[in-house]
């Protein structure tokens, strides 16, 4: 059976962009790849490469797990767990640090970008982050690792490290294949539709958060920036605002953009926005309800416990094999 592994950082509130661009596709994959075993984890160890408030981090971890389940991740098909609860990630992470060379880490684009933002000093794990990420993947003999563009370089490094280790110590790791899920919509800011909707945007009106109050969501859509023309037509260059709203409408309704253009042929922006606002609120309502129910129920912990145990069964065997290959401890 093939294995799929992916991690998600618990770094704040998820947006409609995160949902339509990433989560929704992930949920679709669980249906498409029915013969594949899924390991999905909350990458909390990765979050501490920058300073974190403990109360906020604890809350974000639970919230992310609940939100993924609320969006449709099926615990019968997916082992969902918290990275720091499976100690083997740290163990193999350290071994990967002895497999990778410093210049390889210094070459990573994400490191180069992020280190510029760390005024209080660069933590050493910001540099070694890709060694831990390689461990996350290699522990589970993952064949498939769905990641966004920004993580491809880390995945390439993981492949190199797996091959290097196998060459030096004998076949131990599966070399994972890069996997690009079908591209979803790129959702743009509601106040400046030429830039991406991003969870770190300072302007709250620019972003729909999945857990926003539904009335607030409706107001955000109704006040989204559009052009002064009145036609509901998809044209990213000349009409980026209305095109973004058409993309959102299409992705949540399953209707194609030309179908929507036809439906609203003789309509106006106010009616279109008001319809979309209602549709989006109704789309997110059950997700929010499931989310709140999960946070208040013991089910979330049961899922995370089972996920951890399933992950540990695989990870423990692998780390023992690695220690043996290296001559560590007393394993023969
Ligand atoms: P930040 O504001 O911290 O950069 P972000 O909201 O851009 O965060 P990431 O955490 O970088 O989101 O990305 C998580 C996932 O969501 C990635 O797979 C990314 O491609 C996807 N994603 C993020 N924003 C959008 C968007 N506006 N449209 C489509 N997909 C998005
Ligand atoms: N680095 C990734 C999160 C991540 C991950 C992984 C993804 C950590 N470990 C293993 C896939 C496989 C990010 O920042 N999005």
Coordinates of C-alpha atoms and ligand atoms in Angstrom, one line a residue:
X1 CA 0.0 0.0 0.0
X2 CA 1.3 3.4 -0.9
X3 CA 1.7 6.1 1.8
X4 CA 1.0 9.8 1.7
X5 CA 2.4 12.2 4.3
X6 CA 1.9 15.9 4.8
X7 CA 2.3 18.4 7.6
X8 CA 0.5 21.6 8.4
X9 CA 1.8 24.3 10.6
X10 CA -0.4 25.6 13.4
X11 CA 0.3 29.2 12.6
X12 CA -3.0 31.1 13.1
X13 CA -6.4 31.4 11.6
X14 CA -7.1 29.7 8.3
X15 CA -8.6 31.7 5.5
X16 CA -11.0 31.0 2.6
X17 CA -7.8 31.1 0.4
X18 CA -6.2 28.3 2.5
X19 CA -9.4 26.3 2.2
X20 CA -10.1 26.7 -1.5
X21 CA -6.4 26.5 -2.5
X22 CA -5.3 23.6 -0.2
X23 CA -7.7 22.0 2.3
X24 CA -10.5 21.3 -0.2
X25 CA -8.1 19.5 -2.6
X26 CA -6.7 17.5 0.2
X27 CA -10.1 16.3 1.2
X28 CA -10.7 15.4 -2.5
X29 CA -7.4 13.4 -2.6
X30 CA -8.6 11.2 0.3
X31 CA -11.4 10.1 -2.0
X32 CA -9.3 9.8 -5.2
X33 CA -6.4 7.8 -3.6
X34 CA -8.5 5.2 -1.8
X35 CA -5.6 2.7 -1.9
X36 CA -3.2 5.0 -0.1
X37 CA -2.6 5.3 3.6
X38 CA -2.6 8.9 4.8
X39 CA -0.5 10.3 7.6
X40 CA -1.4 14.0 8.3
X41 CA 0.1 15.8 11.2
X42 CA 0.0 19.2 12.9
X43 CA 3.7 20.4 12.6
X44 CA 3.9 22.0 16.0
X45 CA 7.7 21.4 16.3
X46 CA 8.1 23.4 13.1
X47 CA 6.2 26.3 14.6
X48 CA 8.9 26.9 17.2
X49 CA 11.5 28.0 14.7
X50 CA 10.1 31.4 15.6
X51 CA 8.8 32.7 18.9
X52 CA 5.4 31.4 20.0
X53 CA 3.1 32.2 22.9
X54 CA 2.3 28.9 24.7
X55 CA -1.4 29.6 25.2
X56 CA -1.9 30.6 21.6
X57 CA 0.1 27.6 20.3
X58 CA -1.9 25.1 22.4
X59 CA -5.1 26.7 21.1
X60 CA -3.9 26.7 17.5
X61 CA -3.0 23.1 17.5
X62 CA -6.4 21.9 18.6
X63 CA -8.1 24.4 16.4
X64 CA -6.3 23.3 13.3
X65 CA -7.0 19.6 14.1
X66 CA -10.7 20.3 14.6
X67 CA -11.0 22.5 11.5
X68 CA -9.4 19.9 9.3
X69 CA -11.9 17.3 10.6
X70 CA -14.8 19.8 10.3
X71 CA -13.8 20.5 6.6
X72 CA -14.1 16.8 5.9
X73 CA -10.8 15.0 6.7
X74 CA -12.0 11.5 7.5
X75 CA -10.3 9.9 10.5
X76 CA -11.3 6.5 9.2
X77 CA -9.1 7.1 6.2
X78 CA -6.4 9.4 7.7
X79 CA -4.2 9.1 10.7
X80 CA -4.3 12.6 12.1
X81 CA -1.7 13.3 14.8
X82 CA 0.4 16.0 16.5
X83 CA 4.1 15.9 15.4
X84 CA 5.6 16.5 18.9
X85 CA 3.7 13.5 20.3
X86 CA 5.6 11.1 18.1
X87 CA 9.1 11.4 19.5
X88 CA 10.6 9.5 16.5
X89 CA 10.3 12.8 14.5
X90 CA 13.0 14.4 16.7
X91 CA 15.1 11.2 16.7
X92 CA 15.2 11.0 13.0
X93 CA 15.5 14.8 12.6
X94 CA 18.7 14.6 14.5
X95 CA 20.0 11.8 12.3
X96 CA 19.1 13.9 9.2
X97 CA 21.1 16.8 10.7
X98 CA 24.1 14.5 10.5
X99 CA 23.2 13.6 6.9
X100 CA 22.8 17.1 5.5
X101 CA 25.6 19.7 5.1
X102 CA 25.3 23.3 6.3
X103 CA 25.7 24.9 2.9
X104 CA 22.7 22.8 1.6
X105 CA 20.6 24.2 4.4
X106 CA 21.9 27.8 3.9
X107 CA 20.8 27.5 0.3
X108 CA 17.1 27.0 1.1
X109 CA 15.0 30.0 -0.2
X110 CA 12.6 29.8 2.8
X111 CA 15.5 30.1 5.2
X112 CA 17.0 33.0 3.3
X113 CA 13.6 34.8 3.4
X114 CA 12.7 34.1 6.9
X115 CA 16.0 34.9 8.5
X116 CA 15.7 38.5 7.3
X117 CA 12.5 38.9 9.4
X118 CA 14.1 37.6 12.6
X119 CA 15.2 40.8 14.4
X120 CA 15.5 39.1 17.8
X121 CA 18.0 36.6 16.4
X122 CA 18.0 33.6 14.2
X123 CA 17.3 30.3 16.0
X124 CA 19.4 27.4 14.9
X125 CA 16.3 25.3 14.1
X126 CA 15.3 27.9 11.5
X127 CA 18.3 26.6 9.6
X128 CA 17.9 22.9 10.4
X129 CA 14.1 22.9 9.7
X130 CA 14.5 20.9 6.5
X131 CA 16.3 18.1 8.3
X132 CA 13.2 17.7 10.5
X133 CA 10.9 17.9 7.5
X134 CA 12.9 15.2 5.8
X135 CA 12.5 13.1 8.9
X136 CA 8.8 13.7 8.9
X137 CA 8.6 12.2 5.5
X138 CA 11.2 9.4 5.6
X139 CA 9.9 8.0 8.9
X140 CA 6.8 6.8 7.1
X141 CA 8.3 5.5 3.8
X142 CA 6.1 8.1 2.1
X143 CA 5.7 7.7 -1.6
X144 CA 3.5 10.8 -2.1
X145 CA 4.0 14.2 -0.4
X146 CA 1.6 16.9 -1.5
X147 CA 3.1 20.3 -0.9
X148 CA 2.7 23.8 -2.3
X149 CA 5.3 25.4 -4.6
X150 CA 7.1 27.0 -1.6
X151 CA 7.9 23.6 -0.1
X152 CA 9.2 21.9 -3.3
X153 CA 12.8 22.8 -2.6
X154 CA 12.6 21.1 0.9
X155 CA 11.1 18.0 -0.8
X156 CA 14.0 17.9 -3.3
X157 CA 16.5 18.1 -0.4
X158 CA 14.6 15.2 1.3
X159 CA 15.0 13.1 -1.8
X160 CA 18.8 13.8 -1.8
X161 CA 19.1 13.0 1.8
X162 CA 17.2 9.7 1.4
X163 CA 19.5 8.7 -1.5
X164 CA 22.6 9.7 0.4
X165 CA 21.7 7.8 3.5
X166 CA 20.8 4.7 1.4
X167 CA 24.1 4.9 -0.4
X168 CA 26.2 5.2 2.7
X169 CA 24.3 2.8 5.0
X170 CA 22.3 0.5 2.8
X171 CA 18.7 0.7 1.6
X172 CA 16.7 2.2 4.4
X173 CA 14.4 4.9 3.0
X174 CA 11.9 5.1 0.2
X175 CA 12.7 8.1 -2.0
X176 CA 9.5 10.2 -2.0
X177 CA 8.0 11.5 -5.3
X178 CA 7.1 15.1 -5.6
X179 CA 3.3 15.5 -6.0
X180 CA 1.5 18.5 -7.1
X181 CA -2.2 18.4 -6.5
X182 CA -4.5 19.8 -9.2
X183 CA -4.3 23.5 -9.0
X184 CA -7.1 25.1 -7.1
X185 CA -8.2 28.7 -7.4
X186 CA -5.8 31.4 -6.2
X187 CA -8.1 33.5 -4.1
X188 CA -7.3 37.2 -4.0
X189 CA -7.6 39.9 -1.3
X190 CA -11.1 41.4 -1.1
X191 CA -9.8 44.9 -0.7
X192 CA -6.9 44.6 -3.3
X193 CA -7.8 41.9 -5.8
X194 CA -4.3 42.1 -7.4
X195 CA -2.7 40.5 -4.3
X196 CA -3.2 37.1 -2.7
X197 CA -5.7 36.7 0.2
X198 CA -3.2 36.0 3.0
X199 CA -3.8 35.2 6.7
X200 CA -1.2 37.7 7.8
X201 CA -2.9 40.6 6.0
X202 CA -3.2 43.6 8.4
X203 CA -6.6 44.6 6.9
X204 CA -9.3 42.3 8.3
X205 CA -11.7 43.3 5.5
X206 CA -9.4 41.8 2.9
X207 CA -9.6 38.3 4.3
X208 CA -12.4 35.8 5.0
X209 CA -11.4 33.7 7.9
X210 CA -13.1 30.3 8.0
X211 CA -14.2 30.9 11.6
X212 CA -15.4 34.5 11.1
X213 CA -18.9 35.3 12.3
X214 CA -21.2 34.6 9.3
X215 CA -22.7 38.1 9.2
X216 CA -19.2 39.5 9.2
X217 CA -18.4 37.2 6.2
X218 CA -21.5 38.4 4.4
X219 CA -20.5 42.0 5.0
X220 CA -16.9 41.4 3.8
X221 CA -18.2 39.9 0.5
X222 CA -20.7 42.7 0.0
X223 CA -18.1 45.4 0.5
X224 CA -15.4 43.6 -1.6
X225 CA -13.7 46.0 -4.1
X226 CA -15.0 45.8 -7.7
X227 CA -14.6 48.0 -10.7
X228 CA -17.0 50.8 -11.8
X229 CA -18.3 48.8 -14.8
X230 CA -21.5 46.8 -14.1
X231 CA -21.1 43.6 -16.2
X232 CA -20.5 40.3 -14.4
X233 CA -17.7 39.0 -16.6
X234 CA -14.5 37.0 -15.8
X235 CA -11.5 39.0 -16.9
X236 CA -8.6 38.9 -14.4
X237 CA -6.7 41.8 -16.1
X238 CA -9.5 44.4 -16.4
X239 CA -11.9 43.2 -13.7
X240 CA -9.8 41.5 -11.0
X241 CA -12.4 42.1 -8.2
X242 CA -15.4 40.6 -9.9
X243 CA -13.2 37.7 -11.3
X244 CA -12.1 36.8 -7.8
X245 CA -15.7 36.7 -6.6
X246 CA -16.7 34.6 -9.6
X247 CA -13.8 32.1 -8.8
X248 CA -15.1 31.9 -5.2
X249 CA -18.7 31.4 -6.3
X250 CA -17.7 28.8 -8.8
X251 CA -15.6 26.8 -6.3
X252 CA -18.2 26.7 -3.6
X253 CA -21.2 26.0 -5.9
X254 CA -19.6 23.6 -8.4
X255 CA -21.0 25.8 -11.2
X256 CA -18.6 26.8 -14.0
X257 CA -17.7 30.4 -14.5
X258 CA -19.4 30.8 -17.9
X259 CA -22.6 29.3 -16.3
X260 CA -22.4 32.0 -13.6
X261 CA -21.8 34.7 -16.2
X262 CA -24.9 33.6 -18.0
X263 CA -27.0 33.4 -14.8
X264 CA -26.1 37.0 -13.9
X265 CA -26.2 38.3 -17.5
X266 CA -28.9 40.9 -16.8
X267 CA -28.1 41.3 -13.1
X268 CA -25.9 43.8 -11.2
X269 CA -23.0 43.7 -8.8
X270 CA -25.1 44.3 -5.7
X271 CA -27.4 41.3 -6.5
X272 CA -24.4 39.1 -7.4
X273 CA -22.5 40.0 -4.3
X274 CA -25.5 39.5 -2.1
X275 CA -26.2 36.0 -3.6
X276 CA -22.6 35.0 -3.1
X277 CA -22.6 36.4 0.5
X278 CA -25.6 34.2 1.3
X279 CA -24.2 31.1 -0.5
X280 CA -20.8 31.4 1.2
X281 CA -22.3 31.8 4.6
X282 CA -24.5 28.7 4.0
X283 CA -21.4 26.8 2.8
X284 CA -19.4 27.7 5.8
X285 CA -22.2 27.3 8.4
X286 CA -22.0 23.4 8.7
X287 CA -18.2 23.6 8.8
X288 CA -18.3 26.0 11.7
X289 CA -21.0 24.0 13.5
X290 CA -18.9 20.8 13.1
X291 CA -15.8 22.7 14.3
X292 CA -17.5 24.0 17.5
X293 CA -19.0 20.6 18.2
X294 CA -15.6 18.8 17.8
X295 CA -13.8 21.3 20.0
X296 CA -16.3 20.5 22.8
X297 CA -16.4 16.7 22.3
X298 CA -14.0 14.0 23.4
X299 CA -13.9 12.8 19.8
X300 CA -11.1 15.1 18.9
X301 CA -8.8 13.6 21.5
X302 CA -9.8 10.1 20.4
X303 CA -8.9 10.8 16.8
X304 CA -5.6 12.4 17.8
X305 CA -4.8 9.5 20.2
X306 CA -5.5 6.9 17.5
X307 CA -3.5 8.9 15.0
X308 CA -0.5 9.1 17.3
X309 CA -0.6 5.4 18.1
X310 CA -0.8 4.4 14.4
X311 CA 2.0 6.8 13.5
X312 CA 4.2 5.5 16.4
X313 CA 3.8 1.9 15.2
X314 CA 5.4 2.8 11.9
X315 CA 7.9 5.4 13.1
X316 CA 9.3 3.2 16.0
X317 CA 10.2 0.4 13.6
X318 CA 11.9 2.8 11.2
X319 CA 14.0 4.6 13.8
X320 CA 15.2 1.2 15.2
X321 CA 16.3 0.2 11.7
X322 CA 18.1 3.5 11.3
X323 CA 19.9 3.2 14.7
X324 CA 20.9 -0.3 13.7
X325 CA 22.3 0.8 10.4
X326 CA 24.4 3.5 12.2
X327 CA 25.6 1.3 15.0
X328 CA 23.9 3.4 17.7
X329 CA 23.1 2.0 21.1
X330 CA 23.0 -1.8 21.5
X331 CA 20.7 -2.8 18.7
X332 CA 22.1 -5.6 16.6
Ligands
LIG1 P1 0.9 33.7 5.3 O1 0.0 34.9 5.3 O2 1.4 33.4 6.7 O3 1.9 33.7 4.2 P2 -1.0 32.1 3.8 O4 -2.4 32.4 4.2 O5 -0.4 32.7 2.6 O6 -0.1 32.4 5.0 P3 0.3 29.5 3.9 O7 0.3 29.0 5.3 O8 1.5 30.0 3.3 O9 -0.9 30.5 3.8 O10 -0.3 28.3 2.9 C1 -1.0 27.2 3.4 C2 -1.6 26.6 2.1 O11 -2.7 27.4 1.6 C3 -0.7 26.5 0.9 O12 -0.9 25.2 0.3 C4 -1.1 27.6 0.0 O13 -0.8 27.3 -1.3 C5 -2.6 27.8 0.2 N1 -3.0 29.2 0.1 C6 -2.7 30.2 0.9 N2 -3.3 31.3 0.5 C7 -4.0 31.0 -0.7 C8 -4.8 31.8 -1.6 N3 -5.1 33.1 -1.4 N4 -5.4 31.1 -2.6 C9 -5.2 29.8 -2.8 N5 -4.4 29.0 -2.0 C10 -3.8 29.6 -0.9
LIG2 N1 7.1 22.8 6.0 C1 5.7 22.7 5.7 C2 5.0 21.9 6.7 C3 5.6 20.5 6.8 C4 5.5 19.4 5.9 C5 6.2 18.4 6.5 C6 4.8 19.3 4.7 C7 6.4 20.1 7.8 N2 6.8 18.8 7.6 C8 6.3 17.1 5.8 C9 4.9 18.0 4.1 C10 5.7 17.0 4.6 C11 5.1 24.1 5.6 O1 5.6 25.0 6.1 N3 3.9 24.2 4.9

